[in-house]
């Protein structure tokens, strides 16, 4: 498998750190992925409005047939049930400390199921998941997928990776529907870093941010032709071109041109987050602002609309106090060499570390010989893209690693 692209974004602000990296430069190393947990267009398109029913808030119940020593295995109480009238998310967790970790997943799920009413697919009765045996989280430990998928399955788990600091975790879609929207995905965090994220008040925001990536924000943008890469001499800009979010940018927020996508990343490339210089503390910038709110704006809701979801714009998940007045309406024409506001780029050693780990993850999830990539209308993409979370000097970076193959 050839790896040709890396996206680096700064995900979190400088926060107090007590891990092994304090005061030192990381040395490149490749932690092995675990198989199981151990101890600028002018547009007139308007956002869609949906009055479809939304999923009820989730409660978690023990997962049957899960016998991982020391771990609690949980899933939503209506796991596997099909409701053609709502957009549903089946959620499974494998966690050492459910009392401190599970609420962030529950909150993120409730926010997204309140926001999304449909993925606009005609799949009454759900889709059969038999034969999904490609090193996808939660399955190898007896938990298993729902027998019928409706509309997305996400597994979140604690894992042993590399101790405090450096690799914090990873996430990404593992399957997509025929329209390109993710149908399954996973989120994994190093057990030695979760407490730090919780203590700094960033755990809940990180979970929502990464769950949104699993749903396709940033990860599916390019496949959906929503991002344009522009070179002006030595400078590179990225502009978002999805018509619905661009309509919000231009007509609701009264900003010119197209929404700018982050172009920072040191020696790497970018294109998976809103530009932080323009949108500051918005949830889906590449920089999580510790100690302050990171709202999900109407612009982020609209990019989900562009991807193909039906969005309820009256949902309380959208923070309508965040609008054009919170942005500088800038055009994203910035040099890749230096992150704005003094935010340091990820070092070459840190990038090598994250890239090596991402490559090892994709290799471990490679489609086995003889297995079908497309089964029952669902395409396996677990070996094509992964987002790696990497800590350096108390900052957290989002490093997107993809194979040379297109996602769709």
mmCIF file of C-alpha atoms in Angstrom:
data_model
loop_
_atom_site.group_PDB
_atom_site.id
_atom_site.type_symbol
_atom_site.label_atom_id
_atom_site.label_comp_id
_atom_site.label_asym_id
_atom_site.label_seq_id
_atom_site.Cartn_x
_atom_site.Cartn_y
_atom_site.Cartn_z
ATOM 1 C CA UNK A 1 0.000 0.000 0.000
ATOM 2 C CA UNK A 2 1.387 3.399 -0.972
ATOM 3 C CA UNK A 3 0.820 6.406 1.288
ATOM 4 C CA UNK A 4 0.915 9.762 -0.410
ATOM 5 C CA UNK A 5 -0.867 12.346 1.695
ATOM 6 C CA UNK A 6 -0.793 13.746 5.211
ATOM 7 C CA UNK A 7 -2.941 16.515 6.622
ATOM 8 C CA UNK A 8 -1.780 18.238 9.782
ATOM 9 C CA UNK A 9 -4.018 20.545 11.776
ATOM 10 C CA UNK A 10 -3.596 21.970 15.239
ATOM 11 C CA UNK A 11 -6.484 20.536 17.241
ATOM 12 C CA UNK A 12 -5.990 21.894 20.738
ATOM 13 C CA UNK A 13 -4.627 24.930 22.500
ATOM 14 C CA UNK A 14 -1.672 24.805 24.878
ATOM 15 C CA UNK A 15 -2.851 23.063 28.011
ATOM 16 C CA UNK A 16 -1.087 22.004 31.221
ATOM 17 C CA UNK A 17 0.676 18.743 30.564
ATOM 18 C CA UNK A 18 2.091 16.251 32.991
ATOM 19 C CA UNK A 19 3.024 13.506 30.573
ATOM 20 C CA UNK A 20 6.335 12.115 29.409
ATOM 21 C CA UNK A 21 6.785 14.711 26.647
ATOM 22 C CA UNK A 22 7.132 17.728 28.900
ATOM 23 C CA UNK A 23 10.329 19.534 28.001
ATOM 24 C CA UNK A 24 11.536 17.042 25.423
ATOM 25 C CA UNK A 25 11.417 16.430 21.688
ATOM 26 C CA UNK A 26 9.526 13.295 20.638
ATOM 27 C CA UNK A 27 11.546 10.585 18.964
ATOM 28 C CA UNK A 28 9.898 8.972 15.945
ATOM 29 C CA UNK A 29 8.506 5.575 16.750
ATOM 30 C CA UNK A 30 5.679 3.446 15.451
ATOM 31 C CA UNK A 31 3.367 2.063 18.127
ATOM 32 C CA UNK A 32 1.606 -1.000 16.798
ATOM 33 C CA UNK A 33 -2.163 -0.665 16.488
ATOM 34 C CA UNK A 34 -4.013 -2.883 18.914
ATOM 35 C CA UNK A 35 -6.439 -5.534 17.677
ATOM 36 C CA UNK A 36 -8.263 -5.559 20.983
ATOM 37 C CA UNK A 37 -8.173 -3.283 24.025
ATOM 38 C CA UNK A 38 -5.946 -4.287 26.855
ATOM 39 C CA UNK A 39 -5.527 -3.259 30.633
ATOM 40 C CA UNK A 40 -15.391 30.572 -3.851
ATOM 41 C CA UNK A 41 -18.628 30.536 -6.052
ATOM 42 C CA UNK A 42 -21.726 32.748 -5.773
ATOM 43 C CA UNK A 43 -24.665 30.512 -4.990
ATOM 44 C CA UNK A 44 -28.348 30.793 -4.292
ATOM 45 C CA UNK A 45 -28.873 27.399 -2.661
ATOM 46 C CA UNK A 46 -30.588 27.637 0.702
ATOM 47 C CA UNK A 47 -30.130 25.207 3.579
ATOM 48 C CA UNK A 48 -32.687 22.439 3.614
ATOM 49 C CA UNK A 49 -35.295 22.474 6.327
ATOM 50 C CA UNK A 50 -36.452 19.213 7.862
ATOM 51 C CA UNK A 51 -39.383 18.483 10.112
ATOM 52 C CA UNK A 52 -38.712 14.745 10.362
ATOM 53 C CA UNK A 53 -38.744 13.149 13.803
ATOM 54 C CA UNK A 54 -35.414 13.015 15.628
ATOM 55 C CA UNK A 55 -33.965 10.121 17.587
ATOM 56 C CA UNK A 56 -34.634 10.026 21.315
ATOM 57 C CA UNK A 57 -31.774 10.716 23.773
ATOM 58 C CA UNK A 58 -29.703 7.598 24.293
ATOM 59 C CA UNK A 59 -29.186 5.435 27.346
ATOM 60 C CA UNK A 60 -26.488 2.761 27.457
ATOM 61 C CA UNK A 61 -26.901 -0.902 28.342
ATOM 62 C CA UNK A 62 -24.340 -3.719 28.726
ATOM 63 C CA UNK A 63 -23.241 -5.269 25.442
ATOM 64 C CA UNK A 64 -24.027 -9.009 25.262
ATOM 65 C CA UNK A 65 -21.218 -11.527 24.757
ATOM 66 C CA UNK A 66 -18.463 -9.094 25.670
ATOM 67 C CA UNK A 67 -15.849 -10.530 28.014
ATOM 68 C CA UNK A 68 -12.886 -8.138 27.970
ATOM 69 C CA UNK A 69 -11.194 -8.319 31.349
ATOM 70 C CA UNK A 70 -11.491 -5.041 33.261
ATOM 71 C CA UNK A 71 -13.540 -3.302 30.577
ATOM 72 C CA UNK A 72 -17.155 -2.227 30.492
ATOM 73 C CA UNK A 73 -18.820 -2.912 27.143
ATOM 74 C CA UNK A 74 -21.841 -0.715 26.494
ATOM 75 C CA UNK A 75 -24.228 0.064 23.663
ATOM 76 C CA UNK A 76 -27.333 2.184 23.157
ATOM 77 C CA UNK A 77 -30.449 0.557 24.570
ATOM 78 C CA UNK A 78 -32.148 0.494 21.149
ATOM 79 C CA UNK A 79 -29.058 -0.964 19.456
ATOM 80 C CA UNK A 80 -29.873 -2.633 16.160
ATOM 81 C CA UNK A 81 -33.441 -1.391 16.018
ATOM 82 C CA UNK A 82 -34.503 0.081 12.679
ATOM 83 C CA UNK A 83 -36.577 3.252 12.511
ATOM 84 C CA UNK A 84 -37.111 4.516 8.985
ATOM 85 C CA UNK A 85 -38.515 7.806 10.288
ATOM 86 C CA UNK A 86 -35.337 9.078 11.974
ATOM 87 C CA UNK A 87 -31.586 9.217 11.457
ATOM 88 C CA UNK A 88 -30.074 6.745 13.904
ATOM 89 C CA UNK A 89 -26.637 6.135 15.348
ATOM 90 C CA UNK A 90 -25.737 2.804 16.922
ATOM 91 C CA UNK A 91 -22.983 3.399 19.461
ATOM 92 C CA UNK A 92 -20.799 0.815 21.207
ATOM 93 C CA UNK A 93 -18.161 1.583 23.832
ATOM 94 C CA UNK A 94 -15.322 -0.480 25.287
ATOM 95 C CA UNK A 95 -14.004 1.492 28.235
ATOM 96 C CA UNK A 96 -12.111 1.000 31.473
ATOM 97 C CA UNK A 97 -13.817 3.873 33.270
ATOM 98 C CA UNK A 98 -17.351 4.313 31.941
ATOM 99 C CA UNK A 99 -18.309 6.699 34.737
ATOM 100 C CA UNK A 100 -15.901 9.336 33.396
ATOM 101 C CA UNK A 101 -15.803 8.561 29.668
ATOM 102 C CA UNK A 102 -19.277 7.557 28.491
ATOM 103 C CA UNK A 103 -21.111 10.852 29.015
ATOM 104 C CA UNK A 104 -19.077 12.625 26.320
ATOM 105 C CA UNK A 105 -20.062 9.985 23.760
ATOM 106 C CA UNK A 106 -23.714 10.137 24.833
ATOM 107 C CA UNK A 107 -23.755 13.931 24.588
ATOM 108 C CA UNK A 108 -22.127 13.923 21.151
ATOM 109 C CA UNK A 109 -24.558 11.286 19.863
ATOM 110 C CA UNK A 110 -27.563 13.181 21.204
ATOM 111 C CA UNK A 111 -26.385 16.422 19.598
ATOM 112 C CA UNK A 112 -25.849 14.838 16.201
ATOM 113 C CA UNK A 113 -29.065 12.808 16.170
ATOM 114 C CA UNK A 114 -30.905 16.005 17.090
ATOM 115 C CA UNK A 115 -29.235 17.844 14.210
ATOM 116 C CA UNK A 116 -29.521 15.191 11.470
ATOM 117 C CA UNK A 117 -32.904 13.840 10.419
ATOM 118 C CA UNK A 118 -31.952 11.689 7.405
ATOM 119 C CA UNK A 119 -29.115 10.546 5.173
ATOM 120 C CA UNK A 120 -31.528 10.551 2.213
ATOM 121 C CA UNK A 121 -31.010 6.902 1.353
ATOM 122 C CA UNK A 122 -33.837 4.593 0.439
ATOM 123 C CA UNK A 123 -32.964 1.641 2.653
ATOM 124 C CA UNK A 124 -36.167 0.640 4.443
ATOM 125 C CA UNK A 125 -35.549 -1.983 7.073
ATOM 126 C CA UNK A 126 -31.827 -1.215 7.299
ATOM 127 C CA UNK A 127 -28.913 -3.001 5.649
ATOM 128 C CA UNK A 128 -27.539 -6.464 6.424
ATOM 129 C CA UNK A 129 -24.097 -6.343 8.105
ATOM 130 C CA UNK A 130 -23.199 -10.030 7.854
ATOM 131 C CA UNK A 131 -19.647 -10.598 6.677
ATOM 132 C CA UNK A 132 -18.136 -7.451 8.165
ATOM 133 C CA UNK A 133 -14.913 -9.015 9.409
ATOM 134 C CA UNK A 134 -12.199 -6.529 8.492
ATOM 135 C CA UNK A 135 -10.465 -5.661 11.790
ATOM 136 C CA UNK A 136 -13.143 -3.118 12.622
ATOM 137 C CA UNK A 137 -13.400 -2.110 16.253
ATOM 138 C CA UNK A 138 -15.698 -3.874 18.721
ATOM 139 C CA UNK A 139 -16.301 -6.832 16.415
ATOM 140 C CA UNK A 140 -13.156 -8.827 17.245
ATOM 141 C CA UNK A 141 -14.137 -8.906 20.920
ATOM 142 C CA UNK A 142 -17.534 -10.487 20.509
ATOM 143 C CA UNK A 143 -19.566 -7.302 20.604
ATOM 144 C CA UNK A 144 -20.410 -7.330 16.920
ATOM 145 C CA UNK A 145 -22.255 -4.978 14.636
ATOM 146 C CA UNK A 146 -26.014 -4.625 14.703
ATOM 147 C CA UNK A 147 -27.519 -7.214 12.381
ATOM 148 C CA UNK A 148 -29.229 -4.368 10.531
ATOM 149 C CA UNK A 149 -27.516 -1.033 10.003
ATOM 150 C CA UNK A 150 -29.635 2.114 10.388
ATOM 151 C CA UNK A 151 -28.036 4.599 9.719
ATOM 152 C CA UNK A 152 -24.476 4.636 11.115
ATOM 153 C CA UNK A 153 -22.503 2.488 13.555
ATOM 154 C CA UNK A 154 -19.672 3.974 15.652
ATOM 155 C CA UNK A 155 -17.414 2.171 18.101
ATOM 156 C CA UNK A 156 -15.502 4.137 20.731
ATOM 157 C CA UNK A 157 -12.891 2.445 22.864
ATOM 158 C CA UNK A 158 -9.996 2.876 25.242
ATOM 159 C CA UNK A 159 -6.748 1.278 24.083
ATOM 160 C CA UNK A 160 -3.114 0.907 25.040
ATOM 161 C CA UNK A 161 -1.055 2.822 22.487
ATOM 162 C CA UNK A 162 2.158 4.494 23.680
ATOM 163 C CA UNK A 163 1.641 5.822 27.208
ATOM 164 C CA UNK A 164 1.330 9.509 28.129
ATOM 165 C CA UNK A 165 1.592 11.954 25.245
ATOM 166 C CA UNK A 166 2.560 11.578 21.609
ATOM 167 C CA UNK A 167 -0.126 9.341 20.051
ATOM 168 C CA UNK A 168 -3.403 10.197 21.802
ATOM 169 C CA UNK A 169 -5.754 8.239 19.573
ATOM 170 C CA UNK A 170 -7.292 7.872 16.156
ATOM 171 C CA UNK A 171 -10.658 7.972 14.355
ATOM 172 C CA UNK A 172 -12.255 7.716 10.956
ATOM 173 C CA UNK A 173 -14.941 6.127 8.821
ATOM 174 C CA UNK A 174 -14.658 2.423 7.997
ATOM 175 C CA UNK A 175 -17.577 1.992 5.580
ATOM 176 C CA UNK A 176 -19.625 4.264 3.342
ATOM 177 C CA UNK A 177 -23.068 4.068 1.791
ATOM 178 C CA UNK A 178 -23.631 4.163 -1.954
ATOM 179 C CA UNK A 179 -24.008 7.963 -1.765
ATOM 180 C CA UNK A 180 -20.604 8.308 -0.092
ATOM 181 C CA UNK A 181 -21.818 9.078 3.418
ATOM 182 C CA UNK A 182 -20.125 7.055 6.164
ATOM 183 C CA UNK A 183 -22.116 4.084 7.439
ATOM 184 C CA UNK A 184 -19.629 2.906 10.083
ATOM 185 C CA UNK A 185 -16.580 4.257 11.863
ATOM 186 C CA UNK A 186 -14.476 4.102 14.988
ATOM 187 C CA UNK A 187 -12.837 6.293 17.611
ATOM 188 C CA UNK A 188 -9.987 5.121 19.835
ATOM 189 C CA UNK A 189 -8.079 6.899 22.615
ATOM 190 C CA UNK A 190 -4.977 5.984 24.598
ATOM 191 C CA UNK A 191 -5.993 5.039 28.135
ATOM 192 C CA UNK A 192 -3.008 6.999 29.487
ATOM 193 C CA UNK A 193 -4.215 10.263 27.897
ATOM 194 C CA UNK A 194 -7.964 10.217 28.524
ATOM 195 C CA UNK A 195 -7.707 11.520 32.095
ATOM 196 C CA UNK A 196 -5.599 14.467 30.902
ATOM 197 C CA UNK A 197 -8.231 15.391 28.312
ATOM 198 C CA UNK A 198 -10.995 15.082 30.910
ATOM 199 C CA UNK A 199 -9.137 17.115 33.543
ATOM 200 C CA UNK A 200 -8.515 19.912 31.054
ATOM 201 C CA UNK A 201 -12.169 20.085 30.099
ATOM 202 C CA UNK A 202 -11.570 19.141 26.462
ATOM 203 C CA UNK A 203 -12.775 15.524 26.384
ATOM 204 C CA UNK A 204 -16.394 16.270 25.455
ATOM 205 C CA UNK A 205 -15.398 18.688 22.689
ATOM 206 C CA UNK A 206 -12.796 16.290 21.280
ATOM 207 C CA UNK A 207 -15.381 13.482 21.115
ATOM 208 C CA UNK A 208 -17.914 15.669 19.271
ATOM 209 C CA UNK A 209 -15.214 17.016 16.917
ATOM 210 C CA UNK A 210 -13.941 13.549 16.040
ATOM 211 C CA UNK A 211 -17.422 12.039 15.762
ATOM 212 C CA UNK A 212 -18.170 14.764 13.202
ATOM 213 C CA UNK A 213 -15.079 13.640 11.264
ATOM 214 C CA UNK A 214 -16.428 10.067 11.301
ATOM 215 C CA UNK A 215 -19.660 11.443 9.815
ATOM 216 C CA UNK A 216 -17.673 12.950 6.956
ATOM 217 C CA UNK A 217 -16.718 16.529 7.845
ATOM 218 C CA UNK A 218 -13.220 16.980 6.445
ATOM 219 C CA UNK A 219 -12.774 13.266 5.746
ATOM 220 C CA UNK A 220 -15.272 13.167 2.860
ATOM 221 C CA UNK A 221 -15.014 16.797 1.685
ATOM 222 C CA UNK A 222 -12.533 16.077 -1.095
ATOM 223 C CA UNK A 223 -14.388 13.004 -2.309
ATOM 224 C CA UNK A 224 -17.502 15.179 -2.471
ATOM 225 C CA UNK A 225 -15.564 17.854 -4.426
ATOM 226 C CA UNK A 226 -16.281 20.410 -1.704
ATOM 227 C CA UNK A 227 -12.735 21.777 -1.352
ATOM 228 C CA UNK A 228 -10.720 23.685 -3.948
ATOM 229 C CA UNK A 229 -6.923 23.897 -3.660
ATOM 230 C CA UNK A 230 -5.478 27.162 -4.998
ATOM 231 C CA UNK A 231 -1.781 27.924 -5.498
ATOM 232 C CA UNK A 232 -0.588 31.530 -5.719
ATOM 233 C CA UNK A 233 3.164 31.438 -6.115
ATOM 234 C CA UNK A 234 4.522 29.760 -2.993
ATOM 235 C CA UNK A 235 1.256 30.170 -1.109
ATOM 236 C CA UNK A 236 -1.514 27.576 -1.036
ATOM 237 C CA UNK A 237 -5.125 28.275 -0.121
ATOM 238 C CA UNK A 238 -8.091 25.986 0.360
ATOM 239 C CA UNK A 239 -11.642 27.192 -0.208
ATOM 240 C CA UNK A 240 -14.843 25.343 0.590
ATOM 241 C CA UNK A 241 -17.171 25.134 -2.413
ATOM 242 C CA UNK A 242 -20.208 23.200 -1.175
ATOM 243 C CA UNK A 243 -23.180 25.372 -2.187
ATOM 244 C CA UNK A 244 -25.257 25.186 1.009
ATOM 245 C CA UNK A 245 -22.483 26.141 3.444
ATOM 246 C CA UNK A 246 -21.277 28.769 0.961
ATOM 247 C CA UNK A 247 -24.797 30.209 0.984
ATOM 248 C CA UNK A 248 -24.634 30.487 4.789
ATOM 249 C CA UNK A 249 -21.215 32.149 4.517
ATOM 250 C CA UNK A 250 -22.339 34.685 1.925
ATOM 251 C CA UNK A 251 -25.977 35.394 2.748
ATOM 252 C CA UNK A 252 -26.355 34.633 6.468
ATOM 253 C CA UNK A 253 -22.912 35.746 7.566
ATOM 254 C CA UNK A 254 -22.502 38.366 4.807
ATOM 255 C CA UNK A 255 -18.959 37.284 3.984
ATOM 256 C CA UNK A 256 -17.549 37.495 0.466
ATOM 257 C CA UNK A 257 -16.305 34.580 -1.607
ATOM 258 C CA UNK A 258 -16.171 31.099 -0.113
ATOM 259 C CA UNK A 259 -15.512 29.776 3.407
ATOM 260 C CA UNK A 260 -11.754 29.343 3.926
ATOM 261 C CA UNK A 261 -10.443 25.906 4.827
ATOM 262 C CA UNK A 262 -7.323 25.543 6.934
ATOM 263 C CA UNK A 263 -4.111 25.574 4.908
ATOM 264 C CA UNK A 264 -1.611 25.255 7.755
ATOM 265 C CA UNK A 265 0.453 22.215 8.473
ATOM 266 C CA UNK A 266 4.190 22.797 8.263
ATOM 267 C CA UNK A 267 5.537 20.432 5.646
ATOM 268 C CA UNK A 268 2.231 18.655 5.105
ATOM 269 C CA UNK A 269 -0.989 19.563 3.366
ATOM 270 C CA UNK A 270 -4.375 20.522 4.739
ATOM 271 C CA UNK A 271 -8.023 20.839 3.825
ATOM 272 C CA UNK A 272 -9.995 19.074 6.566
ATOM 273 C CA UNK A 273 -11.020 21.891 8.925
ATOM 274 C CA UNK A 274 -12.390 25.415 8.822
ATOM 275 C CA UNK A 275 -9.628 27.996 8.870
ATOM 276 C CA UNK A 276 -8.819 28.855 12.480
ATOM 277 C CA UNK A 277 -7.648 32.397 11.709
ATOM 278 C CA UNK A 278 -11.128 33.202 10.409
ATOM 279 C CA UNK A 279 -13.326 31.116 12.687
ATOM 280 C CA UNK A 280 -11.297 31.018 15.886
ATOM 281 C CA UNK A 281 -13.089 28.737 18.363
ATOM 282 C CA UNK A 282 -15.672 27.114 16.042
ATOM 283 C CA UNK A 283 -15.924 23.375 16.708
ATOM 284 C CA UNK A 284 -14.597 22.194 13.343
ATOM 285 C CA UNK A 285 -11.509 24.366 13.093
ATOM 286 C CA UNK A 286 -8.280 22.438 13.530
ATOM 287 C CA UNK A 287 -7.577 24.174 16.834
ATOM 288 C CA UNK A 288 -9.560 23.319 19.940
ATOM 289 C CA UNK A 289 -9.564 26.286 22.284
ATOM 290 C CA UNK A 290 -9.086 24.960 25.798
ATOM 291 C CA UNK A 291 -11.000 26.741 28.541
ATOM 292 C CA UNK A 292 -13.694 28.230 26.288
ATOM 293 C CA UNK A 293 -16.702 27.118 24.289
ATOM 294 C CA UNK A 294 -16.204 25.551 20.869
ATOM 295 C CA UNK A 295 -19.636 26.019 19.261
ATOM 296 C CA UNK A 296 -21.064 24.045 16.366
ATOM 297 C CA UNK A 297 -22.168 26.804 14.001
ATOM 298 C CA UNK A 298 -24.755 26.946 11.238
ATOM 299 C CA UNK A 299 -21.848 26.762 8.779
ATOM 300 C CA UNK A 300 -20.832 23.336 10.101
ATOM 301 C CA UNK A 301 -24.451 22.164 10.035
ATOM 302 C CA UNK A 302 -24.636 23.337 6.426
ATOM 303 C CA UNK A 303 -21.558 21.359 5.385
ATOM 304 C CA UNK A 304 -23.311 18.211 6.654
ATOM 305 C CA UNK A 305 -26.214 19.308 4.447
ATOM 306 C CA UNK A 306 -23.790 19.590 1.507
ATOM 307 C CA UNK A 307 -22.572 16.051 2.165
ATOM 308 C CA UNK A 308 -26.111 14.710 1.796
ATOM 309 C CA UNK A 309 -27.661 14.693 5.269
ATOM 310 C CA UNK A 310 -31.006 16.368 5.939
ATOM 311 C CA UNK A 311 -30.498 18.941 8.680
ATOM 312 C CA UNK A 312 -32.898 20.343 11.248
ATOM 313 C CA UNK A 313 -31.759 23.965 11.431
ATOM 314 C CA UNK A 314 -33.987 24.550 14.470
ATOM 315 C CA UNK A 315 -31.923 22.051 16.510
ATOM 316 C CA UNK A 316 -30.374 23.391 19.703
ATOM 317 C CA UNK A 317 -27.138 21.697 18.605
ATOM 318 C CA UNK A 318 -26.528 24.730 16.367
ATOM 319 C CA UNK A 319 -25.162 27.731 18.248
ATOM 320 C CA UNK A 320 -26.750 30.625 16.383
ATOM 321 C CA UNK A 321 -24.861 33.166 18.481
ATOM 322 C CA UNK A 322 -21.856 32.163 16.395
ATOM 323 C CA UNK A 323 -22.278 33.944 13.070
ATOM 324 C CA UNK A 324 -20.382 36.245 10.745
ATOM 325 C CA UNK A 325 -19.598 38.619 13.593
ATOM 326 C CA UNK A 326 -17.410 35.881 15.099
ATOM 327 C CA UNK A 327 -15.310 35.601 11.942
ATOM 328 C CA UNK A 328 -12.984 37.935 10.124
ATOM 329 C CA UNK A 329 -14.464 36.840 6.769
ATOM 330 C CA UNK A 330 -10.882 36.403 5.612
ATOM 331 C CA UNK A 331 -9.981 34.742 2.346
ATOM 332 C CA UNK A 332 -7.616 32.038 3.568
ATOM 333 C CA UNK A 333 -4.618 33.345 1.591
ATOM 334 C CA UNK A 334 -1.957 32.458 4.095
ATOM 335 C CA UNK A 335 1.482 30.962 3.903
ATOM 336 C CA UNK A 336 1.924 27.352 5.000
ATOM 337 C CA UNK A 337 5.219 28.131 6.716
ATOM 338 C CA UNK A 338 3.819 29.592 9.924
ATOM 339 C CA UNK A 339 0.644 28.942 11.857
ATOM 340 C CA UNK A 340 -1.169 32.110 12.884
ATOM 341 C CA UNK A 341 -1.318 33.559 16.391
ATOM 342 C CA UNK A 342 2.009 31.984 17.337
ATOM 343 C CA UNK A 343 0.687 28.429 17.231
ATOM 344 C CA UNK A 344 3.670 26.200 16.497
ATOM 345 C CA UNK A 345 3.656 23.741 13.605
ATOM 346 C CA UNK A 346 4.139 20.084 14.398
ATOM 347 C CA UNK A 347 7.833 19.233 14.298
ATOM 348 C CA UNK A 348 9.277 17.011 11.593
ATOM 349 C CA UNK A 349 9.887 14.306 14.200
ATOM 350 C CA UNK A 350 6.344 14.575 15.499
ATOM 351 C CA UNK A 351 4.941 14.404 11.985
ATOM 352 C CA UNK A 352 7.048 11.328 11.234
ATOM 353 C CA UNK A 353 5.787 9.686 14.410
ATOM 354 C CA UNK A 354 2.130 10.362 13.637
ATOM 355 C CA UNK A 355 2.515 9.420 9.980
ATOM 356 C CA UNK A 356 4.210 6.125 10.836
ATOM 357 C CA UNK A 357 1.472 5.242 13.288
ATOM 358 C CA UNK A 358 -1.248 6.133 10.796
ATOM 359 C CA UNK A 359 0.407 3.971 8.141
ATOM 360 C CA UNK A 360 0.582 1.043 10.549
ATOM 361 C CA UNK A 361 -3.120 1.466 11.355
ATOM 362 C CA UNK A 362 -4.105 1.419 7.679
ATOM 363 C CA UNK A 363 -1.902 -1.611 7.032
ATOM 364 C CA UNK A 364 -3.507 -3.466 9.941
ATOM 365 C CA UNK A 365 -6.949 -2.727 8.511
ATOM 366 C CA UNK A 366 -6.097 -3.724 4.952
ATOM 367 C CA UNK A 367 -8.841 -5.641 3.189
ATOM 368 C CA UNK A 368 -8.043 -9.370 3.410
ATOM 369 C CA UNK A 369 -7.478 -11.250 0.184
ATOM 370 C CA UNK A 370 -10.705 -12.661 -1.152
ATOM 371 C CA UNK A 371 -12.946 -10.286 0.785
ATOM 372 C CA UNK A 372 -15.341 -8.035 -1.099
ATOM 373 C CA UNK A 373 -14.762 -4.285 -0.763
ATOM 374 C CA UNK A 374 -18.421 -3.637 -1.554
ATOM 375 C CA UNK A 375 -20.971 -5.836 0.203
ATOM 376 C CA UNK A 376 -24.706 -5.247 0.420
ATOM 377 C CA UNK A 377 -24.197 -1.785 -1.061
ATOM 378 C CA UNK A 378 -21.691 -0.725 1.613
ATOM 379 C CA UNK A 379 -18.069 -0.012 0.698
ATOM 380 C CA UNK A 380 -15.187 -0.763 3.061
ATOM 381 C CA UNK A 381 -12.813 2.227 3.442
ATOM 382 C CA UNK A 382 -11.183 1.371 6.773
ATOM 383 C CA UNK A 383 -7.798 0.964 5.085
ATOM 384 C CA UNK A 384 -7.984 4.290 3.235
ATOM 385 C CA UNK A 385 -8.150 7.080 5.809
ATOM 386 C CA UNK A 386 -7.441 7.618 9.502
ATOM 387 C CA UNK A 387 -7.077 10.720 11.656
ATOM 388 C CA UNK A 388 -4.312 10.482 14.250
ATOM 389 C CA UNK A 389 -4.297 12.733 17.332
ATOM 390 C CA UNK A 390 -0.789 13.702 18.340
ATOM 391 C CA UNK A 391 0.461 15.675 21.354
ATOM 392 C CA UNK A 392 3.601 17.799 21.332
ATOM 393 C CA UNK A 393 4.492 20.301 24.082
ATOM 394 C CA UNK A 394 0.889 20.316 25.302
ATOM 395 C CA UNK A 395 -0.609 21.054 21.889
ATOM 396 C CA UNK A 396 -2.763 18.506 20.091
ATOM 397 C CA UNK A 397 -2.512 18.069 16.334
ATOM 398 C CA UNK A 398 -4.936 16.362 13.969
ATOM 399 C CA UNK A 399 -2.894 14.354 11.442
ATOM 400 C CA UNK A 400 -4.887 12.834 8.589
ATOM 401 C CA UNK A 401 -3.196 9.907 6.853
ATOM 402 C CA UNK A 402 -4.650 8.379 3.698
ATOM 403 C CA UNK A 403 -3.655 5.687 1.242
ATOM 404 C CA UNK A 404 -3.068 6.542 -2.413
ATOM 405 C CA UNK A 405 -6.553 5.266 -3.239
ATOM 406 C CA UNK A 406 -9.592 7.506 -3.451
ATOM 407 C CA UNK A 407 -12.075 7.158 -0.617
ATOM 408 C CA UNK A 408 -15.031 6.622 -2.943
#
